[in-house]
PDB file of C-alpha atoms in Angstrom:
ATOM      1  CA  MET X  18     -28.276   6.303 -31.140  1.00 55.00           C
ATOM      2  CA  LYS X  19     -28.975   7.571 -27.627  1.00 52.00           C
ATOM      3  CA  LYS X  20     -28.314   4.085 -26.264  1.00 52.00           C
ATOM      4  CA  TYR X  21     -24.862   4.040 -27.875  1.00 46.00           C
ATOM      5  CA  LEU X  22     -24.003   7.455 -26.493  1.00 44.00           C
ATOM      6  CA  PHE X  23     -25.190   6.381 -23.035  1.00 43.00           C
ATOM      7  CA  LEU X  24     -23.100   3.194 -23.204  1.00 43.00           C
ATOM      8  CA  LEU X  25     -20.061   5.181 -24.339  1.00 44.00           C
ATOM      9  CA  LEU X  26     -20.513   7.598 -21.447  1.00 45.00           C
ATOM     10  CA  CYS X  27     -20.853   4.732 -18.932  1.00 49.00           C
ATOM     11  CA  PHE X  28     -17.762   3.014 -20.324  1.00 47.00           C
ATOM     12  CA  SER X  29     -15.736   6.231 -20.154  1.00 50.00           C
ATOM     13  CA  LEU X  30     -16.753   6.906 -16.565  1.00 46.00           C
ATOM     14  CA  SER X  31     -16.020   3.363 -15.422  1.00 48.00           C
ATOM     15  CA  PHE X  32     -12.624   3.389 -17.148  1.00 45.00           C
ATOM     16  CA  SER X  33     -11.623   6.649 -15.469  1.00 46.00           C
ATOM     17  CA  ALA X  34     -12.779   5.379 -12.064  1.00 47.00           C
ATOM     18  CA  PHE X  35     -10.309   2.493 -12.243  1.00 46.00           C
ATOM     19  CA  SER X  36      -7.332   4.357 -13.675  1.00 45.00           C
ATOM     20  CA  GLN X  37      -4.125   4.503 -11.629  1.00 47.00           C
ATOM     21  CA  GLU X  38      -3.438   8.169 -12.237  1.00 48.00           C
ATOM     22  CA  VAL X  39      -3.028  10.300  -9.140  1.00 45.00           C
ATOM     23  CA  PRO X  40      -5.511  13.202  -8.973  1.00 49.00           C
ATOM     24  CA  ALA X  41      -3.812  16.479  -9.838  1.00 42.00           C
ATOM     25  CA  ASP X  42      -4.649  18.075  -6.466  1.00 49.00           C
ATOM     26  CA  SER X  43      -2.629  15.398  -4.649  1.00 83.00           C
ATOM     27  CA  VAL X  44       0.661  15.988  -6.472  1.00 82.00           C
ATOM     28  CA  SER X  45       3.246  18.601  -5.525  1.00 79.00           C
ATOM     29  CA  ALA X  46       3.999  21.476  -7.889  1.00 74.00           C
ATOM     30  CA  ASP X  47       7.230  19.812  -9.049  1.00 81.00           C
ATOM     31  CA  GLY X  48       5.374  16.536  -9.734  1.00 80.00           C
ATOM     32  CA  LYS X  49       7.756  14.495  -7.568  1.00 88.00           C
ATOM     33  CA  THR X  50       5.604  14.046  -4.456  1.00 92.00           C
ATOM     34  CA  SER X  51       2.113  12.572  -4.253  1.00 93.00           C
ATOM     35  CA  PHE X  52      -0.267  12.449  -1.306  1.00 94.00           C
ATOM     36  CA  HIS X  53      -2.737   9.624  -0.622  1.00 94.00           C
ATOM     37  CA  GLY X  54      -5.407   9.277   2.059  1.00 94.00           C
ATOM     38  CA  GLU X  55      -5.353  11.963   4.737  1.00 94.00           C
ATOM     39  CA  ARG X  56      -3.023  14.832   3.880  1.00 92.00           C
ATOM     40  CA  ILE X  57       0.047  14.437   6.101  1.00 94.00           C
ATOM     41  CA  SER X  58       3.385  16.212   6.377  1.00 93.00           C
ATOM     42  CA  GLU X  59       6.914  14.829   6.499  1.00 93.00           C
ATOM     43  CA  ASP X  60       7.585  16.508   9.863  1.00 94.00           C
ATOM     44  CA  GLY X  61       8.520  14.150  12.685  1.00 93.00           C
ATOM     45  CA  ALA X  62       8.823  10.993  10.581  1.00 94.00           C
ATOM     46  CA  LEU X  63      10.986   8.307  12.191  1.00 91.00           C
ATOM     47  CA  SER X  64      13.258   5.942  10.293  1.00 91.00           C
ATOM     48  CA  LEU X  65      12.061   2.372   9.776  1.00 90.00           C
ATOM     49  CA  GLU X  66      15.082   1.333  11.865  1.00 87.00           C
ATOM     50  CA  LYS X  67      13.175   2.457  14.989  1.00 83.00           C
ATOM     51  CA  VAL X  68      10.122   0.222  14.401  1.00 83.00           C
ATOM     52  CA  PRO X  69      11.309  -3.047  16.007  1.00 78.00           C
ATOM     53  CA  MET X  70      12.267  -1.153  19.162  1.00 78.00           C
ATOM     54  CA  LEU X  71       8.905   0.629  19.295  1.00 78.00           C
ATOM     55  CA  VAL X  72       6.622  -2.344  18.731  1.00 74.00           C
ATOM     56  CA  ALA X  73       6.542  -5.020  21.405  1.00 65.00           C
ATOM     57  CA  GLU X  74       4.725  -8.359  20.912  1.00 55.00           C
ATOM     58  CA  GLY X  75       0.994  -7.654  20.961  1.00 57.00           C
ATOM     59  CA  GLN X  76       1.392  -3.917  21.526  1.00 62.00           C
ATOM     60  CA  GLU X  77      -0.191  -1.423  19.128  1.00 67.00           C
ATOM     61  CA  LEU X  78       1.215   2.025  18.442  1.00 80.00           C
ATOM     62  CA  ALA X  79      -1.815   4.084  17.521  1.00 81.00           C
ATOM     63  CA  SER X  80      -0.085   7.183  16.178  1.00 86.00           C
ATOM     64  CA  LEU X  81       3.194   6.781  14.361  1.00 92.00           C
ATOM     65  CA  LYS X  82       4.870   8.442  11.376  1.00 95.00           C
ATOM     66  CA  LEU X  83       7.608   6.530   9.555  1.00 95.00           C
ATOM     67  CA  SER X  84       9.888   7.090   6.591  1.00 96.00           C
ATOM     68  CA  GLY X  85      11.541   4.487   4.387  1.00 95.00           C
ATOM     69  CA  GLU X  86      11.763   2.875   0.985  1.00 96.00           C
ATOM     70  CA  VAL X  87       8.866   0.977  -0.592  1.00 97.00           C
ATOM     71  CA  ASP X  88      10.149  -2.430  -1.686  1.00 95.00           C
ATOM     72  CA  ALA X  89       6.919  -3.813  -3.199  1.00 94.00           C
ATOM     73  CA  CYS X  90       3.424  -2.703  -4.081  1.00 93.00           C
ATOM     74  CA  CYS X  91       0.221  -4.462  -5.096  1.00 91.00           C
ATOM     75  CA  GLN X  92       0.367  -4.688  -8.874  1.00 90.00           C
ATOM     76  CA  ALA X  93      -3.397  -5.091  -9.216  1.00 89.00           C
ATOM     77  CA  LYS X  94      -4.402  -1.647  -7.924  1.00 90.00           C
ATOM     78  CA  GLY X  95      -1.955  -0.356  -5.313  1.00 92.00           C
ATOM     79  CA  CYS X  96      -4.024  -1.559  -2.335  1.00 93.00           C
ATOM     80  CA  TRP X  97      -0.952  -2.427  -0.189  1.00 94.00           C
ATOM     81  CA  MET X  98       2.775  -1.904  -0.133  1.00 96.00           C
ATOM     82  CA  SER X  99       5.666  -3.331   1.859  1.00 95.00           C
ATOM     83  CA  MET X 100       8.743  -1.796   3.411  1.00 96.00           C
ATOM     84  CA  THR X 101      11.794  -3.699   4.675  1.00 92.00           C
ATOM     85  CA  LEU X 102      12.695  -3.421   8.356  1.00 91.00           C
ATOM     86  CA  PRO X 103      16.307  -3.552   9.636  1.00 87.00           C
ATOM     87  CA  ASP X 104      15.982  -7.279  10.465  1.00 86.00           C
ATOM     88  CA  GLY X 105      15.232  -7.996   6.796  1.00 89.00           C
ATOM     89  CA  LYS X 106      11.539  -8.769   7.368  1.00 87.00           C
ATOM     90  CA  SER X 107       8.899  -6.966   5.367  1.00 88.00           C
ATOM     91  CA  MET X 108       6.351  -4.726   7.035  1.00 93.00           C
ATOM     92  CA  ARG X 109       3.032  -4.893   5.180  1.00 93.00           C
ATOM     93  CA  VAL X 110       1.362  -1.480   4.869  1.00 96.00           C
ATOM     94  CA  THR X 111      -2.380  -1.450   4.246  1.00 96.00           C
ATOM     95  CA  PHE X 112      -4.643   1.566   3.980  1.00 96.00           C
ATOM     96  CA  LYS X 113      -7.334   2.434   6.501  1.00 94.00           C
ATOM     97  CA  ASP X 114     -10.764   1.120   5.542  1.00 93.00           C
ATOM     98  CA  TYR X 115      -9.400   0.243   2.070  1.00 90.00           C
ATOM     99  CA  GLY X 116     -10.097   3.925   1.485  1.00 92.00           C
ATOM    100  CA  PHE X 117      -7.225   4.853  -0.818  1.00 93.00           C
ATOM    101  CA  PHE X 118      -4.465   3.346  -2.928  1.00 94.00           C
ATOM    102  CA  VAL X 119      -0.921   4.239  -3.958  1.00 94.00           C
ATOM    103  CA  PRO X 120       0.508   4.180  -7.498  1.00 93.00           C
ATOM    104  CA  ILE X 121       1.425   0.650  -8.596  1.00 93.00           C
ATOM    105  CA  ASN X 122       4.904   1.885  -9.581  1.00 92.00           C
ATOM    106  CA  SER X 123       5.748   2.967  -5.993  1.00 94.00           C
ATOM    107  CA  ALA X 124       8.431   0.307  -5.417  1.00 94.00           C
ATOM    108  CA  GLY X 125      11.825   1.981  -5.039  1.00 95.00           C
ATOM    109  CA  SER X 126      10.311   5.283  -3.930  1.00 95.00           C
ATOM    110  CA  GLU X 127      10.642   6.863  -0.523  1.00 96.00           C
ATOM    111  CA  ALA X 128       7.407   6.876   1.465  1.00 97.00           C
ATOM    112  CA  ILE X 129       6.267   8.667   4.586  1.00 97.00           C
ATOM    113  CA  ILE X 130       3.409   6.803   6.251  1.00 97.00           C
ATOM    114  CA  GLU X 131       1.249   7.809   9.181  1.00 96.00           C
ATOM    115  CA  GLY X 132      -1.021   5.489  11.117  1.00 96.00           C
ATOM    116  CA  LYS X 133      -0.668   2.586  13.524  1.00 93.00           C
ATOM    117  CA  ALA X 134       1.818  -0.248  13.812  1.00 91.00           C
ATOM    118  CA  PHE X 135       0.998  -3.611  15.375  1.00 87.00           C
ATOM    119  CA  VAL X 136       2.069  -7.243  15.447  1.00 85.00           C
ATOM    120  CA  GLU X 137      -0.068  -9.636  13.418  1.00 86.00           C
ATOM    121  CA  THR X 138      -0.110 -13.252  12.315  1.00 90.00           C
ATOM    122  CA  THR X 139      -0.766 -13.549   8.595  1.00 89.00           C
ATOM    123  CA  SER X 140      -2.322 -16.806   7.382  1.00 94.00           C
ATOM    124  CA  VAL X 141      -0.876 -18.898   4.559  1.00 94.00           C
ATOM    125  CA  ASP X 142      -3.859 -18.076   2.313  1.00 94.00           C
ATOM    126  CA  ILE X 143      -3.415 -14.324   2.776  1.00 92.00           C
ATOM    127  CA  LEU X 144       0.362 -14.572   2.254  1.00 92.00           C
ATOM    128  CA  ARG X 145      -0.241 -16.438  -1.002  1.00 93.00           C
ATOM    129  CA  HIS X 146      -2.795 -13.809  -2.064  1.00 91.00           C
ATOM    130  CA  TYR X 147      -0.261 -11.022  -1.383  1.00 86.00           C
ATOM    131  CA  ALA X 148       2.436 -12.904  -3.294  1.00 90.00           C
ATOM    132  CA  VAL X 149       0.179 -13.283  -6.349  1.00 90.00           C
ATOM    133  CA  ASP X 150      -0.805  -9.582  -6.103  1.00 86.00           C
ATOM    134  CA  GLY X 151       2.909  -8.792  -6.063  1.00 83.00           C
ATOM    135  CA  GLY X 152       3.499 -10.674  -9.305  1.00 88.00           C
ATOM    136  CA  MET X 153       4.269 -14.274  -8.225  1.00 90.00           C
ATOM    137  CA  SER X 154       2.442 -17.093 -10.000  1.00 93.00           C
ATOM    138  CA  GLN X 155      -0.224 -18.997  -8.074  1.00 93.00           C
ATOM    139  CA  GLU X 156       1.741 -22.230  -8.469  1.00 95.00           C
ATOM    140  CA  GLU X 157       4.946 -20.725  -7.123  1.00 95.00           C
ATOM    141  CA  ALA X 158       3.072 -19.164  -4.181  1.00 93.00           C
ATOM    142  CA  GLU X 159       1.546 -22.536  -3.276  1.00 94.00           C
ATOM    143  CA  LYS X 160       4.961 -24.237  -3.386  1.00 95.00           C
ATOM    144  CA  THR X 161       6.953 -21.651  -1.460  1.00 94.00           C
ATOM    145  CA  ILE X 162       4.499 -20.301   1.119  1.00 94.00           C
ATOM    146  CA  THR X 163       3.649 -23.025   3.611  1.00 94.00           C
ATOM    147  CA  GLU X 164       3.748 -21.365   7.064  1.00 94.00           C
ATOM    148  CA  PRO X 165       1.903 -18.393   8.585  1.00 94.00           C
ATOM    149  CA  GLU X 166       4.084 -15.407   9.508  1.00 89.00           C
ATOM    150  CA  VAL X 167       4.173 -13.205  12.589  1.00 86.00           C
ATOM    151  CA  ASN X 168       5.265  -9.742  11.503  1.00 86.00           C
ATOM    152  CA  ILE X 169       4.948  -6.088  12.258  1.00 88.00           C
ATOM    153  CA  ALA X 170       2.174  -4.575  10.150  1.00 91.00           C
ATOM    154  CA  PHE X 171       1.064  -1.008   9.577  1.00 94.00           C
ATOM    155  CA  GLU X 172      -2.333   0.527   8.814  1.00 96.00           C
ATOM    156  CA  ALA X 173      -1.803   3.930   7.206  1.00 97.00           C
ATOM    157  CA  THR X 174      -4.229   6.826   7.329  1.00 96.00           C
ATOM    158  CA  GLY X 175      -2.046   8.917   5.028  1.00 95.00           C
ATOM    159  CA  VAL X 176       0.903   8.301   2.697  1.00 96.00           C
ATOM    160  CA  ILE X 177       3.374  10.527   0.893  1.00 96.00           C
ATOM    161  CA  ILE X 178       5.220   8.956  -2.060  1.00 96.00           C
ATOM    162  CA  LYS X 179       8.389  10.752  -3.161  1.00 93.00           C
ATOM    163  CA  SER X 180       9.650   9.808  -6.607  1.00 83.00           C
ATOM    164  CA  GLU X 181      12.925  10.919  -8.121  1.00 72.00           C
TER     165      GLU X 181
END
């Protein structure tokens, strides 16, 4: 009997560790704003429209706060998101040291992100992995993604997600 209780306890703890619910202490009183990673404020956030002007080929901006709409999010566990820049390209946002995640239903929400922006070349294998994480089938990813991409990327230390 003790073994069954122990197994039940282990199962319950492991299930709660992988849930996508945001901890209560990281949600605003009205329930419309959630905070992930380092606690940041909205003050001084620049529009995504400024990013291409700020980032030059090979240059890294170590401290930047941006605001814009999330257009996609990892559907496996919220380990990345993307935001569209004015030129129509997506900016991949990852989270420092894989240390936190955002809700998987973040697409369509406004986000304020703080961290560093840089130019990176993403390999075909990684692009396919991201596409599958975003909901594309493996077969479709292999057919459509054939070239590496050079894009602006962002590593966030803190994220605010504002839902309506």
